[in-house]
JSON list of C-alpha atoms and ligand atoms in Angstrom, two decimals:
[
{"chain": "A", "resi": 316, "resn": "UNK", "atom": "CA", "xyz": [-7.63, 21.60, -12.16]},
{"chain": "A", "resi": 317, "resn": "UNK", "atom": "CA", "xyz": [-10.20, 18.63, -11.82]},
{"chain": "A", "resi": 318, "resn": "UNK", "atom": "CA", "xyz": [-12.84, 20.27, -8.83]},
{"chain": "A", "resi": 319, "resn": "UNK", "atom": "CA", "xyz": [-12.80, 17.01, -7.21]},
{"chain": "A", "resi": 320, "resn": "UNK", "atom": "CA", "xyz": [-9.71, 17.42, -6.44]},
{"chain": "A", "resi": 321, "resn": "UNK", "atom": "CA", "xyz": [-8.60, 19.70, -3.84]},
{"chain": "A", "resi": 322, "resn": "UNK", "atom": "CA", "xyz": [-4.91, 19.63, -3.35]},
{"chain": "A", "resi": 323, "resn": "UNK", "atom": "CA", "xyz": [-2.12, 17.75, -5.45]},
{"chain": "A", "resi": 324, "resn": "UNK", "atom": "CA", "xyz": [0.13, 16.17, -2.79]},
{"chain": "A", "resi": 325, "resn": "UNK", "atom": "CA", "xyz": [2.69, 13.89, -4.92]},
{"chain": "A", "resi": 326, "resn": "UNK", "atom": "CA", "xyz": [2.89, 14.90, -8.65]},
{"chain": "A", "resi": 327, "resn": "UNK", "atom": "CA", "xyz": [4.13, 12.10, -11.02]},
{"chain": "A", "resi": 328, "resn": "UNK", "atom": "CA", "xyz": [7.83, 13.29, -10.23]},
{"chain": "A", "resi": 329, "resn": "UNK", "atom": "CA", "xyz": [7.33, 12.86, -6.75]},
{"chain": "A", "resi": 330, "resn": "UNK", "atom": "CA", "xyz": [6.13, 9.20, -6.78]},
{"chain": "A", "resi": 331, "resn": "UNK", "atom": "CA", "xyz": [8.80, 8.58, -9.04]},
{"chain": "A", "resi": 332, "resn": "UNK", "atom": "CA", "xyz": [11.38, 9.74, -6.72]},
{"chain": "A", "resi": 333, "resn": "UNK", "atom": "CA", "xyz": [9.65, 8.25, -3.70]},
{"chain": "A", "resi": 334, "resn": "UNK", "atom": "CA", "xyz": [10.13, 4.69, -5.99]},
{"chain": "A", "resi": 335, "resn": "UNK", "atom": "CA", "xyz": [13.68, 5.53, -6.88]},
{"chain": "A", "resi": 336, "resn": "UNK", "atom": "CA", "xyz": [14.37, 6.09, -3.04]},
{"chain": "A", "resi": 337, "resn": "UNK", "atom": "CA", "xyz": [12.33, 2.97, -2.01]},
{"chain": "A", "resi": 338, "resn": "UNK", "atom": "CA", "xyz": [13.69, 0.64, -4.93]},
{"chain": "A", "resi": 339, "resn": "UNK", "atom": "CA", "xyz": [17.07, 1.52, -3.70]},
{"chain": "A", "resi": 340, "resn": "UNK", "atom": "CA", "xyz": [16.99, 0.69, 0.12]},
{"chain": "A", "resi": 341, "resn": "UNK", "atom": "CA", "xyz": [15.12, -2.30, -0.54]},
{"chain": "A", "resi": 342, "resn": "UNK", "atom": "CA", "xyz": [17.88, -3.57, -2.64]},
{"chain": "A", "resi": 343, "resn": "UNK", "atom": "CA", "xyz": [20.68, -2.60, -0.82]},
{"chain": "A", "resi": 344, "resn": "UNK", "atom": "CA", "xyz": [19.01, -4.58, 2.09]},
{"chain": "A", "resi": 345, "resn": "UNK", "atom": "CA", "xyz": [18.58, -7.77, 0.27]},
{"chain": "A", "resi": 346, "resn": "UNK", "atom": "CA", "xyz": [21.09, -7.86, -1.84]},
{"chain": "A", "resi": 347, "resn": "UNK", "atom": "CA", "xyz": [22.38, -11.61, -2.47]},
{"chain": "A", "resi": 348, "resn": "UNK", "atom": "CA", "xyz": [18.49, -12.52, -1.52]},
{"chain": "A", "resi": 349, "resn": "UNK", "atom": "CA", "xyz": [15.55, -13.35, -3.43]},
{"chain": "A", "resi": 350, "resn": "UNK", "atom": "CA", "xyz": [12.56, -11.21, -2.68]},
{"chain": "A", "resi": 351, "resn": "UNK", "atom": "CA", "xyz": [8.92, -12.06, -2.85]},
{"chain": "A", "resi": 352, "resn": "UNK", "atom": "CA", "xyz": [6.35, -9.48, -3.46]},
{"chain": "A", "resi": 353, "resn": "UNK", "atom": "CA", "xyz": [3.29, -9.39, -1.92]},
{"chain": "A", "resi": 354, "resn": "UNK", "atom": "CA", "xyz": [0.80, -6.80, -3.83]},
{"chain": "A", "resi": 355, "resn": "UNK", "atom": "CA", "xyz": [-2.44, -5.95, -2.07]},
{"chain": "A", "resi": 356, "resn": "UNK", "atom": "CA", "xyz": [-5.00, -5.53, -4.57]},
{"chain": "A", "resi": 357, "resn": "UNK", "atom": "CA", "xyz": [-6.33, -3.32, -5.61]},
{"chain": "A", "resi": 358, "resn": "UNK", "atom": "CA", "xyz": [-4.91, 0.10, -3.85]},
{"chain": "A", "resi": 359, "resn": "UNK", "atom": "CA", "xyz": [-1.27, -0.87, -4.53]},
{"chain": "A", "resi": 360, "resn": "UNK", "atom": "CA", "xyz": [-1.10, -2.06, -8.11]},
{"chain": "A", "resi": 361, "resn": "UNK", "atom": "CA", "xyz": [0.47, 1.41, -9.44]},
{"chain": "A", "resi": 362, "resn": "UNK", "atom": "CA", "xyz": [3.03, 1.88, -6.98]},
{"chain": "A", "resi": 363, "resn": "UNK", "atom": "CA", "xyz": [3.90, -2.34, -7.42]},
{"chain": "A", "resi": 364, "resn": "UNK", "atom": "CA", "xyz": [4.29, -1.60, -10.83]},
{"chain": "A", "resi": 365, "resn": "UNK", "atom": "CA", "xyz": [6.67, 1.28, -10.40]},
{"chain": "A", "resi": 366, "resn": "UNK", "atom": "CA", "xyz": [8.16, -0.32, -7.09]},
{"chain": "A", "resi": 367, "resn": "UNK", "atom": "CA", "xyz": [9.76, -3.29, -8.83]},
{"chain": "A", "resi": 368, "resn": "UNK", "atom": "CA", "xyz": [11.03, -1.99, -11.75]},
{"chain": "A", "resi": 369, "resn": "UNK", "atom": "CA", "xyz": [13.45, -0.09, -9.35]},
{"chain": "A", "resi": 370, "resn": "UNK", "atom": "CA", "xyz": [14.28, -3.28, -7.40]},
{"chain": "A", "resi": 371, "resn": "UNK", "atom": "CA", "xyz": [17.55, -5.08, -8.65]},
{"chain": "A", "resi": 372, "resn": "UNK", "atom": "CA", "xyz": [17.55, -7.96, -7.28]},
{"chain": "A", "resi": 373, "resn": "UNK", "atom": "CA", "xyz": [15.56, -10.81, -8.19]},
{"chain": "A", "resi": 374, "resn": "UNK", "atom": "CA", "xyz": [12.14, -10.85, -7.55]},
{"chain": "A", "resi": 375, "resn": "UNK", "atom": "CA", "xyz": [8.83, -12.95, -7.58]},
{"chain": "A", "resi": 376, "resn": "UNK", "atom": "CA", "xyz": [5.54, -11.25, -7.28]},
{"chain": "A", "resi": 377, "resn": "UNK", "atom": "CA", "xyz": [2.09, -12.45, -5.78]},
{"chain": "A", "resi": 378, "resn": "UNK", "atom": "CA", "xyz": [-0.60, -10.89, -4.74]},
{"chain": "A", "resi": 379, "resn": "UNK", "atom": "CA", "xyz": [-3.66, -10.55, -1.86]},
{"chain": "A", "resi": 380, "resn": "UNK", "atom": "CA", "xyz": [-7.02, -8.88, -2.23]},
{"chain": "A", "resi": 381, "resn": "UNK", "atom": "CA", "xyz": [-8.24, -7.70, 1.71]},
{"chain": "A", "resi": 382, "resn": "UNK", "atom": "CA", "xyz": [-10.97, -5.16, 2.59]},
{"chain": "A", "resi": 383, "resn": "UNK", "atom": "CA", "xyz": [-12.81, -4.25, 5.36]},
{"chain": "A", "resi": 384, "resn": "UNK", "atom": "CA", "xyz": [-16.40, -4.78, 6.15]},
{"chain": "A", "resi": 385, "resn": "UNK", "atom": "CA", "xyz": [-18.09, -1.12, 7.12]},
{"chain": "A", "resi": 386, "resn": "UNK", "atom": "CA", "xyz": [-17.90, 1.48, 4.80]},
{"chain": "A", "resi": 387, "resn": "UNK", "atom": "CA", "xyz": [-15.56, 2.77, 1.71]},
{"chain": "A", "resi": 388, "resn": "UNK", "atom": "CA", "xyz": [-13.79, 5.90, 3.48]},
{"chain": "A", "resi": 389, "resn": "UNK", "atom": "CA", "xyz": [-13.35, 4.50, 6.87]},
{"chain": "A", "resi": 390, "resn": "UNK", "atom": "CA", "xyz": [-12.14, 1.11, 8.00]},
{"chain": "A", "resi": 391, "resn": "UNK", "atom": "CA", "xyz": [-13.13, -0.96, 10.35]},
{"chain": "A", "resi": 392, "resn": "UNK", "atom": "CA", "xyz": [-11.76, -3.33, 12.12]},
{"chain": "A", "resi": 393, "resn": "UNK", "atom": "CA", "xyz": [-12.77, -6.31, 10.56]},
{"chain": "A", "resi": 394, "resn": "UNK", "atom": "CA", "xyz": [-11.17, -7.41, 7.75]},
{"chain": "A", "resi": 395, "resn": "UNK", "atom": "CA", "xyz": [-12.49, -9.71, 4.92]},
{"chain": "A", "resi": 396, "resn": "UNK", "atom": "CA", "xyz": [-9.63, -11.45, 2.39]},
{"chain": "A", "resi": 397, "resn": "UNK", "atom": "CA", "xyz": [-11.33, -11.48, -0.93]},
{"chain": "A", "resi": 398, "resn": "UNK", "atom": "CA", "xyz": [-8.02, -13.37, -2.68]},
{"chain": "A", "resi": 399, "resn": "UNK", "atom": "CA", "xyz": [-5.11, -15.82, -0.85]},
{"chain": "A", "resi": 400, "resn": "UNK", "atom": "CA", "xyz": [-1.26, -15.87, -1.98]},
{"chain": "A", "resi": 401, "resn": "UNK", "atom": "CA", "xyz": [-1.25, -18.28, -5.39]},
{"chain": "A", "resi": 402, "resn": "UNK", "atom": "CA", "xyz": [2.43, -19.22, -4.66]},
{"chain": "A", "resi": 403, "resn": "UNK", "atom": "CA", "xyz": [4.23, -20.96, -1.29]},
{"chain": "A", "resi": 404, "resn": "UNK", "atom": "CA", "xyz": [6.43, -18.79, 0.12]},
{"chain": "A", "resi": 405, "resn": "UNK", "atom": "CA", "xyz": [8.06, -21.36, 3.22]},
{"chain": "A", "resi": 406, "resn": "UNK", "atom": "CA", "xyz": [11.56, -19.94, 3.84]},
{"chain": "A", "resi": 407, "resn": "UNK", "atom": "CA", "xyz": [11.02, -16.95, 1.53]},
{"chain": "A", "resi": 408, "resn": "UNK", "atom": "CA", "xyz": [11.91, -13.29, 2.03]},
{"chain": "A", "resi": 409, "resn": "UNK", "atom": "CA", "xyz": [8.97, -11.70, 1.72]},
{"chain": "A", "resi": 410, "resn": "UNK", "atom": "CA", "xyz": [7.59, -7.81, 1.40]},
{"chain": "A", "resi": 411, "resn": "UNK", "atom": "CA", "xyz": [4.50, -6.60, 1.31]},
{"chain": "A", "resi": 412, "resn": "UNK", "atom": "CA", "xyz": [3.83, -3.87, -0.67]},
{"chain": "A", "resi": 413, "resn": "UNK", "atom": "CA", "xyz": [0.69, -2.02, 0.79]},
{"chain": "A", "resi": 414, "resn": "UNK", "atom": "CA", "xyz": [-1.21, 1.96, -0.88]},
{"chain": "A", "resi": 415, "resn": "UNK", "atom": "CA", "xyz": [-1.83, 3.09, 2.56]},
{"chain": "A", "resi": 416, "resn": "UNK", "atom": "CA", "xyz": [-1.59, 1.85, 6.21]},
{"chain": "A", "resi": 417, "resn": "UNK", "atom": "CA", "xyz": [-3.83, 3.59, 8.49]},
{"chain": "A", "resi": 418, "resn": "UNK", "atom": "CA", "xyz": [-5.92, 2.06, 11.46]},
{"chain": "A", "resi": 419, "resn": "UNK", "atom": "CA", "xyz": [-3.86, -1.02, 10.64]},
{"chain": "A", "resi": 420, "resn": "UNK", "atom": "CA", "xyz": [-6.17, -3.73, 10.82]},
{"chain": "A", "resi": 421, "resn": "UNK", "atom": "CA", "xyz": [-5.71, -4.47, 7.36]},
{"chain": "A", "resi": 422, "resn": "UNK", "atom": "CA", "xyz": [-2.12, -5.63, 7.47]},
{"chain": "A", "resi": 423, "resn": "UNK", "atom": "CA", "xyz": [-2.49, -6.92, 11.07]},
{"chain": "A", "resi": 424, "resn": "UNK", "atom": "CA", "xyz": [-4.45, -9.61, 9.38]},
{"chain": "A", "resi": 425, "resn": "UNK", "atom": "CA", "xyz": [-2.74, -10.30, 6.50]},
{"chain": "A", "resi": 426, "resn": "UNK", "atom": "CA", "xyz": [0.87, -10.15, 8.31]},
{"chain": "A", "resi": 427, "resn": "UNK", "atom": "CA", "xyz": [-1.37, -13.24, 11.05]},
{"chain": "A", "resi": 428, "resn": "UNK", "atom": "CA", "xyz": [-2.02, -15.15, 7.50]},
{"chain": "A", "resi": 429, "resn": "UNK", "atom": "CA", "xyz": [1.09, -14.80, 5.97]},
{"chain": "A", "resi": 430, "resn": "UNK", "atom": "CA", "xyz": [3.47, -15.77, 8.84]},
{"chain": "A", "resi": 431, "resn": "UNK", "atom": "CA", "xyz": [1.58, -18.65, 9.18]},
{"chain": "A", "resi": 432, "resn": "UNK", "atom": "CA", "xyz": [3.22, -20.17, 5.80]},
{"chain": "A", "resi": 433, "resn": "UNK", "atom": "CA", "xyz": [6.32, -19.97, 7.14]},
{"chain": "A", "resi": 434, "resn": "UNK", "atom": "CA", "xyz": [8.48, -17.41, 5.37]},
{"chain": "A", "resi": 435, "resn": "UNK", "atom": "CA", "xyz": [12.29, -16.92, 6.58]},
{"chain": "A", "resi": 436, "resn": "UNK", "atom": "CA", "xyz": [11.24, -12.81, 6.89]},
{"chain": "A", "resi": 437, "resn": "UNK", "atom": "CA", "xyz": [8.35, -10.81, 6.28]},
{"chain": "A", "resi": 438, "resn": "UNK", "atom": "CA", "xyz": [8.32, -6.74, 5.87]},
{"chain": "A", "resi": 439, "resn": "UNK", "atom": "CA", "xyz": [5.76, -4.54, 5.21]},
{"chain": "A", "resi": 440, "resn": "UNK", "atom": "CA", "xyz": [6.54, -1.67, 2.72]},
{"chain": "A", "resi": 441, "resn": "UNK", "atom": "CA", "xyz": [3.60, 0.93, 1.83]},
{"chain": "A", "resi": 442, "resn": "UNK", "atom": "CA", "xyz": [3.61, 4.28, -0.16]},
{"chain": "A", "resi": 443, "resn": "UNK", "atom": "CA", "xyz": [1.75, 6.30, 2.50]},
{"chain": "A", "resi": 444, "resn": "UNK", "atom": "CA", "xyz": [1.23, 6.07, 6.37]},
{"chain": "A", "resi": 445, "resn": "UNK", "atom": "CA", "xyz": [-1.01, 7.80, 8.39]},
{"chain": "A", "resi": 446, "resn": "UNK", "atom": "CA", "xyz": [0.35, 7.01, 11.65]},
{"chain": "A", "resi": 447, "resn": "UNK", "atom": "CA", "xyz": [-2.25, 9.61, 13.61]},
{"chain": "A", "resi": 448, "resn": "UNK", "atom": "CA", "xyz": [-4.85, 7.13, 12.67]},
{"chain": "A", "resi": 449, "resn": "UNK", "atom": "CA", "xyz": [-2.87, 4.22, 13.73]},
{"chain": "A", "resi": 450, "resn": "UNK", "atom": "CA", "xyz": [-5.35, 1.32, 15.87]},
{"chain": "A", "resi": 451, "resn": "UNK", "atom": "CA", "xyz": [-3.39, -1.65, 15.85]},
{"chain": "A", "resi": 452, "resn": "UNK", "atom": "CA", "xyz": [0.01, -0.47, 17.57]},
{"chain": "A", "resi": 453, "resn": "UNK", "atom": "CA", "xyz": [2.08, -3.15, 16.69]},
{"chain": "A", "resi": 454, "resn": "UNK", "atom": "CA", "xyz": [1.69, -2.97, 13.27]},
{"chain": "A", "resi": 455, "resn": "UNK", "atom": "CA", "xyz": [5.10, -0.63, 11.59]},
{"chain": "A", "resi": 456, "resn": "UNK", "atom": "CA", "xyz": [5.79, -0.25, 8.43]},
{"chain": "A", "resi": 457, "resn": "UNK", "atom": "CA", "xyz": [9.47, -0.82, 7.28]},
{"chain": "A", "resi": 458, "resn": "UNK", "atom": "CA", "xyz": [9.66, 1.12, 4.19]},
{"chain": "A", "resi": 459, "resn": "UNK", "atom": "CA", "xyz": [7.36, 4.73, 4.06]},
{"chain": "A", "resi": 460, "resn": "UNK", "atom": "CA", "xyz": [7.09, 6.82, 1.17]},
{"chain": "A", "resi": 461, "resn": "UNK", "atom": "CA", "xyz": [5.59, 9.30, 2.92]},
{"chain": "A", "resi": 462, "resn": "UNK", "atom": "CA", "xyz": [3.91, 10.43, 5.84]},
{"chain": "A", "resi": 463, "resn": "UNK", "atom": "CA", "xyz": [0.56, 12.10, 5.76]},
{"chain": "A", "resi": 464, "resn": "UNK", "atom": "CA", "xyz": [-2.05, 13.68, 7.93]},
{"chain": "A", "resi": 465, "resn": "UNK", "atom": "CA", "xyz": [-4.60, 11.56, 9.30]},
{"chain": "A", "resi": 466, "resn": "UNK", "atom": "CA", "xyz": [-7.56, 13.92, 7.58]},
{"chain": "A", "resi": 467, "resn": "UNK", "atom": "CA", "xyz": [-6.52, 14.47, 4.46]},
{"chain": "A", "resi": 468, "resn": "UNK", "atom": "CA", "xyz": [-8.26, 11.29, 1.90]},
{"chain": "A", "resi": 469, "resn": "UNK", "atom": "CA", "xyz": [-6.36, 10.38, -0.75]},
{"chain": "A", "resi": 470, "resn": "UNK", "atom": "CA", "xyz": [-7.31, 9.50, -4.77]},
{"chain": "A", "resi": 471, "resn": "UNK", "atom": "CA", "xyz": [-5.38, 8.49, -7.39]},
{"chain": "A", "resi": 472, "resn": "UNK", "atom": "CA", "xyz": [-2.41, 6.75, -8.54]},
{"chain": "A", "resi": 473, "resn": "UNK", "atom": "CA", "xyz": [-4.24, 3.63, -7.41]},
{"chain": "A", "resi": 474, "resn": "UNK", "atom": "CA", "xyz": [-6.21, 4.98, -4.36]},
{"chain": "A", "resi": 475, "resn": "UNK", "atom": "CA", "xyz": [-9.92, 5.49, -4.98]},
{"chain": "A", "resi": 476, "resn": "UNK", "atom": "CA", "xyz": [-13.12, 6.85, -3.80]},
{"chain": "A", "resi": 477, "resn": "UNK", "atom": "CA", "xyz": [-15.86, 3.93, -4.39]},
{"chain": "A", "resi": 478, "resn": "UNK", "atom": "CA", "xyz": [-13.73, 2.67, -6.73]},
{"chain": "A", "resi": 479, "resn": "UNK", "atom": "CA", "xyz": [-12.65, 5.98, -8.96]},
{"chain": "A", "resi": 480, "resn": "UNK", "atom": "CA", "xyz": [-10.30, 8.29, -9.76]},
{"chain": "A", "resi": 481, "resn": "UNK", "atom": "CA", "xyz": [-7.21, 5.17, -9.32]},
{"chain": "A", "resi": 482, "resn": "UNK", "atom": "CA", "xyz": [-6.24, 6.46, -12.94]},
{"chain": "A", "resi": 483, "resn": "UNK", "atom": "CA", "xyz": [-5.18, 9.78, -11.96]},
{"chain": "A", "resi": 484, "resn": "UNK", "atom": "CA", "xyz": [-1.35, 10.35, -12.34]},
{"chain": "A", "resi": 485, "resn": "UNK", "atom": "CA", "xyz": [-0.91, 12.23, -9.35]},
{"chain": "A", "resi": 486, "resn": "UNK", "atom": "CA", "xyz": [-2.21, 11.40, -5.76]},
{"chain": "A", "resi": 487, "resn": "UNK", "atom": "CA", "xyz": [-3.97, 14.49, -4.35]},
{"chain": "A", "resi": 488, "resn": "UNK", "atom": "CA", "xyz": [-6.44, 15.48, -1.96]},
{"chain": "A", "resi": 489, "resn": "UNK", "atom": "CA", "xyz": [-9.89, 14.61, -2.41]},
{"chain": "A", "resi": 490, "resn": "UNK", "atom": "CA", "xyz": [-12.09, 17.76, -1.83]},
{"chain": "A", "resi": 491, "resn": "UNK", "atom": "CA", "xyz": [-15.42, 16.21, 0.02]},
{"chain": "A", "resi": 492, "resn": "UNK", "atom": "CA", "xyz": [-17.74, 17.82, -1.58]},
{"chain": "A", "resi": 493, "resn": "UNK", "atom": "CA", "xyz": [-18.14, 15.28, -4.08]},
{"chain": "A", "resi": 494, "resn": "UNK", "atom": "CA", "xyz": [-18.22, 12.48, -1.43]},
{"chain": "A", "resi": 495, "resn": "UNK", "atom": "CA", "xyz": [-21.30, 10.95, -1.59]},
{"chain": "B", "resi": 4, "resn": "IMP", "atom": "P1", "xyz": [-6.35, 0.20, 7.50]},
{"chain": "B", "resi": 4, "resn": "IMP", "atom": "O1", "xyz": [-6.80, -1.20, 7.67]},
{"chain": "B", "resi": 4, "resn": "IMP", "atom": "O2", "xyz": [-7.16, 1.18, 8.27]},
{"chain": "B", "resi": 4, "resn": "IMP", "atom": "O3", "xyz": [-4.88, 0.40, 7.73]},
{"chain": "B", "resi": 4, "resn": "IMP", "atom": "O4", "xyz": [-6.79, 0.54, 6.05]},
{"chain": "B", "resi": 4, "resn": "IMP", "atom": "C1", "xyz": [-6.02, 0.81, 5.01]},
{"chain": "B", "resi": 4, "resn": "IMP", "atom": "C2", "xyz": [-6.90, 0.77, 3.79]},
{"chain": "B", "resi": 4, "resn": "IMP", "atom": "O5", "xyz": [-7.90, 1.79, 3.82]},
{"chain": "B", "resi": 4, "resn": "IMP", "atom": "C3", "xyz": [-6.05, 1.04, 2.59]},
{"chain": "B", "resi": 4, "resn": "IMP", "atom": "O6", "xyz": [-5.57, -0.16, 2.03]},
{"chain": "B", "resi": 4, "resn": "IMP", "atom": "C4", "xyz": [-6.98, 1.80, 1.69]},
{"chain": "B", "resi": 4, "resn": "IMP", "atom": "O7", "xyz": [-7.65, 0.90, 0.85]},
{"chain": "B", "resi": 4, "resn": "IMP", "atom": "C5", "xyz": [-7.98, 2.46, 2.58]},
{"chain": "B", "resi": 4, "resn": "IMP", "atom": "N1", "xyz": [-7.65, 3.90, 2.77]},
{"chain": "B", "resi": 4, "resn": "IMP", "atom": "C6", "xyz": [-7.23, 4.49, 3.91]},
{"chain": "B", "resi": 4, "resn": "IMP", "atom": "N2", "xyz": [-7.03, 5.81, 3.75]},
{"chain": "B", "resi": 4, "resn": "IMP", "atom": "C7", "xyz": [-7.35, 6.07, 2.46]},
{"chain": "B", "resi": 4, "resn": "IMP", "atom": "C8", "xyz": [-7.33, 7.27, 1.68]},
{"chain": "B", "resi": 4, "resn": "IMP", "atom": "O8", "xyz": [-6.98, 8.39, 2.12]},
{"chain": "B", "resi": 4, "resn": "IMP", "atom": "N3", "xyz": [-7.73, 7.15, 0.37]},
{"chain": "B", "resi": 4, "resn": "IMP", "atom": "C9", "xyz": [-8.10, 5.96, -0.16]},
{"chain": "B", "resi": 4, "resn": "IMP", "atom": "N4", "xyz": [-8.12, 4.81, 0.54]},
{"chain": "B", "resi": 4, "resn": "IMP", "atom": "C10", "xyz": [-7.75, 4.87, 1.84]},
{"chain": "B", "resi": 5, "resn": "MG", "atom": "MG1", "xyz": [-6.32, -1.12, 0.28]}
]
């Protein structure tokens, strides 16, 4: 296997099934609705891409760029948005669709921007929680794909290490040696 990677956690089969799961619930819950998707670049594009393809109701995508200040492995707590919402979304059921909530000052901030427009709902779905590392305590996720350990860091299948390995197929452990 690729050295830099130390542990495969969810094969391709697994995220599939974890999209299957999460595409179903989501439309089961708002069926007879319109959805709005809110993407957050650049983590979550994968999983979006997967996500919606299992939704079957309709739906209307957008997306938001955030990132924190300090470092790439650890956030901080403040958050910069690098890229707004293109579309209104007053009265509209929205989701969104995050890689990975951990401290939870990312979302906290977006979920402050975004329910000042006004939507009729707003729900947070994301592929992977670490809730040991959790900062903000208000800040839930509706829809998990999984739970992880708060020292494991992930790569691939959108999540990266200064901005590699979101290609890989699979998201797996990233063995530290080759942090730099
Ligand atoms: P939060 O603001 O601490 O909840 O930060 C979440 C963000 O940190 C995510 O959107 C990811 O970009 C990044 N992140 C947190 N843990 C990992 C990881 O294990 N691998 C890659 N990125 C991570
Ligand atoms: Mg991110």
């Amino acid at each position: 296997m690729m050295d830099f990677v130390e542990e495969i956690l969810f094969s391709k089969e697994d995220l599939n099934e974890i999209c299957n799961r999460l595409g179903k619930e989501i439309s089961n819950d708002y069926k007879g609705k319109e959805l709005v998707l809110v993407g957050m670049l650049k983590g979550a594009t994968l999983f979006m891409a997967d996500l919606i393809r299992k939704i079957d109701i309709p739906c209307y995508i957008d997306f938001m760029e955030a990132s924190s200040y300090v470092g790439t492995k650890n956030s901080g707590g403040e958050v910069k948005i690098n890229k707004y919402l293109r579309n209104d979304i007053k009265g509209m059921d929205v989701l969104i669709v995050e890689d990975i909530l951990e401290s939870g000052f990312t979302l906290d901030t977006v979920v402050k921007i975004l329910e000042k427009q006004n939507p009729k709902s707003l729900k947070i779905c994301t592929l992977l929680d670490k809730p040991e590392s959790r900062k903000v305590k208000n800040i839930k996720a509706d829809y998990v794909g999984a739970k992880i350990p708060k020292d494991k860091f992930v790569i691939g299948y959108g999540f990266d290490y200064n901005e590699k390995y979101r290609n890989l197929p699979f998201v797996g452990v990233m063995n530290l040696k080759y942090a730099d």
